[in-house]
Coordinates of C-alpha atoms in Angstrom, one line a residue:
M5 CA 0.0 0.0 0.0
R6 CA 1.3 3.5 -0.9
I7 CA 0.0 6.6 0.8
L8 CA 0.7 10.1 -0.5
V9 CA 0.9 12.7 2.3
M10 CA 0.5 16.3 1.0
N11 CA 1.9 19.2 3.1
P12 CA -0.2 22.2 1.9
N13 CA 2.6 24.7 2.3
T14 CA 5.9 24.9 0.5
T15 CA 8.2 24.5 3.5
A16 CA 10.3 21.4 2.8
S17 CA 11.4 21.0 6.5
M18 CA 7.8 20.7 7.5
T19 CA 7.2 18.1 4.8
A20 CA 10.1 16.1 6.3
S21 CA 8.6 16.3 9.8
I22 CA 5.2 15.2 8.5
R23 CA 6.8 12.4 6.5
A24 CA 8.5 11.1 9.6
T25 CA 5.3 11.1 11.7
A26 CA 3.4 9.4 8.9
T27 CA 6.1 6.7 8.5
T28 CA 6.1 6.0 12.2
A29 CA 2.3 5.6 12.3
A30 CA 2.2 3.4 9.2
A31 CA 1.9 -0.3 9.4
P32 CA 4.7 -2.6 8.0
G33 CA 4.3 -2.8 4.2
T34 CA 2.8 0.7 3.9
E35 CA 5.0 3.1 1.9
I36 CA 4.7 6.8 2.7
I37 CA 5.5 9.4 0.1
A38 CA 5.3 13.0 1.2
T39 CA 5.5 16.2 -0.9
E40 CA 4.4 19.8 -1.1
P41 CA 3.1 22.1 -3.8
L42 CA 5.5 23.6 -6.3
W43 CA 4.2 27.0 -5.6
G44 CA 2.2 28.8 -2.9
P45 CA 2.6 30.2 0.6
E46 CA 5.4 29.0 2.9
S47 CA 2.9 28.7 5.7
I48 CA -0.9 29.0 5.9
E49 CA -2.4 31.4 8.5
G50 CA -5.7 32.6 7.2
H51 CA -8.3 32.2 4.4
F52 CA -6.3 34.0 1.7
E53 CA -3.3 31.7 2.1
G54 CA -5.6 28.7 2.6
Y55 CA -7.3 29.2 -0.8
L56 CA -4.1 29.8 -2.5
S57 CA -2.7 26.6 -1.0
A58 CA -5.8 24.7 -2.0
A59 CA -5.3 25.7 -5.7
A60 CA -1.6 24.9 -5.5
V61 CA -2.3 21.4 -3.9
L62 CA -4.9 20.5 -6.6
D63 CA -2.5 21.8 -9.3
R64 CA 0.3 19.6 -7.8
L65 CA -1.9 16.6 -7.8
A66 CA -2.7 17.1 -11.4
T67 CA 1.0 16.7 -12.4
L68 CA 2.4 14.1 -10.1
D69 CA 3.9 11.3 -12.1
L70 CA 3.3 8.5 -9.6
S71 CA 0.6 6.1 -8.4
F72 CA -0.7 5.9 -4.9
D73 CA -3.6 4.1 -3.0
A74 CA -4.7 7.0 -0.8
L75 CA -4.1 10.7 -0.2
V76 CA -3.6 12.3 3.2
M77 CA -4.0 16.1 3.2
A78 CA -1.9 17.5 6.1
G79 CA -3.5 20.9 6.5
F80 CA -5.6 21.5 9.5
G81 CA -8.9 23.4 8.9
E82 CA -7.9 24.3 5.3
P83 CA -10.0 24.1 2.1
G84 CA -9.3 21.8 -0.9
R85 CA -10.1 18.3 0.3
E86 CA -13.4 18.1 -1.6
G87 CA -11.7 19.1 -4.8
A88 CA -9.2 16.3 -4.3
Q89 CA -12.0 13.9 -3.8
E90 CA -13.5 14.9 -7.1
L91 CA -10.1 14.7 -8.9
L92 CA -8.9 11.4 -7.6
D93 CA -10.5 7.9 -7.5
V94 CA -8.5 6.9 -4.4
P95 CA -9.6 7.7 -0.8
V96 CA -8.8 11.2 0.4
L97 CA -8.4 11.8 4.2
D98 CA -7.6 15.1 5.8
I99 CA -6.1 15.6 9.2
T100 CA -8.8 17.8 10.6
E101 CA -11.6 15.3 10.3
S102 CA -9.4 12.3 11.0
A103 CA -8.2 13.8 14.3
A104 CA -11.7 14.7 15.4
Q105 CA -13.2 11.4 14.4
M106 CA -10.5 9.5 16.3
A107 CA -10.8 11.8 19.3
M108 CA -14.6 11.1 19.5
M109 CA -13.8 7.4 19.8
L110 CA -11.7 8.1 22.8
G111 CA -13.7 10.6 24.9
H112 CA -17.1 12.4 25.0
A113 CA -15.7 15.8 24.1
Y114 CA -12.4 16.8 22.5
G115 CA -10.4 20.0 22.2
I116 CA -8.1 21.3 19.5
V117 CA -4.8 23.2 20.1
T118 CA -3.7 25.2 17.0
T119 CA -1.3 28.0 16.1
L120 CA -2.6 31.6 15.9
D121 CA -5.9 32.6 17.3
R122 CA -7.0 33.8 13.9
A123 CA -7.1 30.1 12.8
V124 CA -9.7 29.2 15.4
P125 CA -12.8 30.4 13.4
Q126 CA -11.5 28.7 10.3
I127 CA -11.1 25.4 12.1
R128 CA -14.5 25.7 13.8
D129 CA -16.1 26.4 10.4
R130 CA -14.4 23.2 9.0
L131 CA -15.7 21.1 11.9
L132 CA -19.2 22.6 11.5
T133 CA -19.2 21.7 7.8
A134 CA -18.0 18.2 8.6
G135 CA -20.7 17.7 11.3
L136 CA -18.0 17.4 14.0
L137 CA -18.4 20.6 16.0
Q138 CA -21.1 19.5 18.5
R139 CA -18.6 17.4 20.5
C140 CA -15.8 19.9 20.3
A141 CA -15.3 21.5 23.8
A142 CA -12.8 24.1 22.7
V143 CA -10.5 25.3 19.9
R144 CA -7.6 27.3 21.2
G145 CA -4.6 29.0 19.7
T146 CA -1.1 28.9 21.2
G147 CA -0.1 32.2 19.7
L148 CA 2.7 30.6 17.7
G149 CA 2.9 31.0 14.0
V150 CA 3.2 27.9 11.8
L151 CA 6.9 28.5 11.0
E152 CA 7.6 29.3 14.7
L153 CA 6.7 25.8 15.6
E154 CA 10.1 24.6 14.2
E155 CA 12.2 27.3 15.8
D156 CA 12.3 26.1 19.4
A157 CA 10.9 22.6 20.0
E158 CA 10.9 23.0 23.8
R159 CA 9.0 26.3 23.6
T160 CA 6.5 24.8 21.2
V161 CA 5.8 21.8 23.4
E162 CA 5.4 24.1 26.5
A163 CA 3.0 26.4 24.6
I164 CA 0.9 23.4 23.4
I165 CA 0.7 21.9 26.9
E166 CA -0.3 25.2 28.4
T167 CA -3.0 25.8 25.8
A168 CA -4.2 22.2 26.0
R169 CA -4.7 22.6 29.8
E170 CA -7.1 25.4 29.1
A171 CA -9.0 23.2 26.6
V172 CA -9.2 20.4 29.3
R173 CA -10.6 23.0 31.8
D174 CA -13.2 23.7 29.1
G175 CA -14.3 20.1 29.2
A176 CA -12.0 18.4 26.6
E177 CA -11.3 14.8 27.4
V178 CA -9.1 14.3 24.4
I179 CA -6.7 16.8 22.7
C180 CA -6.1 17.1 19.0
L181 CA -2.9 18.8 17.6
G182 CA -4.3 21.3 15.3
C183 CA -1.5 21.8 12.8
G184 CA 0.5 19.5 10.6
G185 CA 3.6 21.3 11.9
M186 CA 2.9 19.8 15.3
A187 CA 3.3 16.3 14.0
G188 CA 5.2 14.0 16.3
L189 CA 4.7 16.0 19.5
Q190 CA 1.7 14.0 20.8
E191 CA 3.6 11.8 23.2
K192 CA 5.3 14.6 25.1
V193 CA 2.0 16.5 25.3
A194 CA 0.1 13.5 26.5
A195 CA 2.6 12.7 29.2
A196 CA 2.2 16.2 30.7
L197 CA -1.6 16.3 30.4
G198 CA -2.7 12.8 31.4
V199 CA -5.3 12.6 28.6
P200 CA -5.1 11.1 25.1
V201 CA -3.5 13.4 22.5
V202 CA -4.3 12.7 18.8
D203 CA -1.9 13.7 16.0
G204 CA -3.9 14.3 12.9
V205 CA -1.3 13.0 10.5
A206 CA -1.0 9.7 12.3
A207 CA -4.8 9.4 12.6
A208 CA -5.3 10.1 8.9
V209 CA -2.7 7.5 7.9
K210 CA -4.3 4.8 10.0
F211 CA -7.8 5.7 8.6
A212 CA -6.3 5.6 5.1
E213 CA -4.9 2.1 5.7
A214 CA -8.3 0.9 7.0
V215 CA -10.3 2.4 4.1
V216 CA -7.9 1.0 1.5
G217 CA -7.8 -2.4 3.3
L218 CA -11.5 -2.6 3.1
G219 CA -11.5 -1.9 -0.6
L220 CA -13.4 1.3 -0.2
T221 CA -13.0 4.8 -1.8
T222 CA -14.9 8.0 -2.2
S223 CA -18.4 7.8 -3.6
A224 CA -18.6 9.3 -7.0
G225 CA -22.4 9.1 -7.1
R226 CA -23.2 12.7 -6.4
S227 CA -21.3 15.2 -4.2
F228 CA -17.8 14.1 -5.3
A229 CA -18.4 13.1 -8.9
P230 CA -15.5 13.8 -11.3
P231 CA -15.1 17.3 -12.6
R232 CA -17.0 18.0 -15.8
P233 CA -14.5 18.3 -18.7
K234 CA -14.1 22.0 -19.7
A235 CA -11.4 24.4 -20.6
I236 CA -9.4 25.8 -17.7
G237 CA -6.9 28.4 -18.8
S238 CA -3.2 27.7 -18.0
W239 CA -4.1 24.8 -15.8
P240 CA -2.3 22.9 -14.5
L241 CA 0.4 25.5 -13.8
S242 CA 2.7 22.8 -12.3
A243 CA 3.0 21.2 -15.7
H244 CA 5.3 24.1 -16.6
L245 CA 7.3 23.6 -13.4
S246 CA 7.9 19.9 -13.4
P247 CA 8.2 17.3 -16.2
G248 CA 5.8 14.8 -14.6
R249 CA 2.2 14.4 -15.6
A250 CA -0.5 12.8 -13.3
Q251 CA -1.0 9.1 -13.2
A252 CA -2.6 9.0 -9.8
S253 CA -5.9 7.5 -10.9
S254 CA -8.1 6.6 -13.9
R255 CA -10.6 9.4 -12.9
H256 CA -7.8 11.9 -12.8
T257 CA -6.2 10.8 -16.0
A258 CA -9.4 11.1 -17.9
F259 CA -9.9 14.6 -16.7
S260 CA -6.4 15.6 -17.5
A261 CA -6.8 14.5 -21.1
Q262 CA -9.6 17.0 -21.5
T263 CA -7.6 19.9 -20.3
S264 CA -4.1 19.2 -21.6
G265 CA -2.6 21.6 -24.0
I266 CA -4.6 24.6 -22.9

């Protein structure tokens, strides 16, 4: 089984950290491939950068010259997952919903610890759309920017623990790490809190293995039917930035054939 993990920003060091966490979580025999868009923001901290990233991720998926059995999108609370579900005929998991779903299996209410406070409404909107907000006790920001997470590991862990304690006081029985850049920190945070801590990257990888193992994939019957063939000017942009063309799925290949050469 091969799982592609997509970092939505263009920071290669964060892709490496996400890859390491995904590899640790994966079962023997599961191959993890991690990448990032060829263009877009170096970090995502708001709607503007989120939508730029979503376009860049979809563009990247349209030009990847490799095959994979499932896609994990490693952005927390960010748009684009539905577009990937239309584009690909393999299962698509994102870390926001995967973390929340796993947390609800472990406790009555969960909390999310994320980066800047401005990300909180965006995450809450994503949970509401997914039908997962009702059992969320709190979404709290640490005050650290995405790129700051990598600057001082000790400070990052301390900030997450302090913020998570506030979420626990709000009623959270399980904590979700609300940023792909926090991947791999769950054990240190859990040891300090005494409650389960869910890393979204790890959770999404395990869900992806389960879905693929059961022979299931996204329904194409209605909401996530393939995109209708039509002219899209200068798309995919990444075709001009890398020599590869997409071979991720039969659904994707058929759509690319309708738009190539534009």
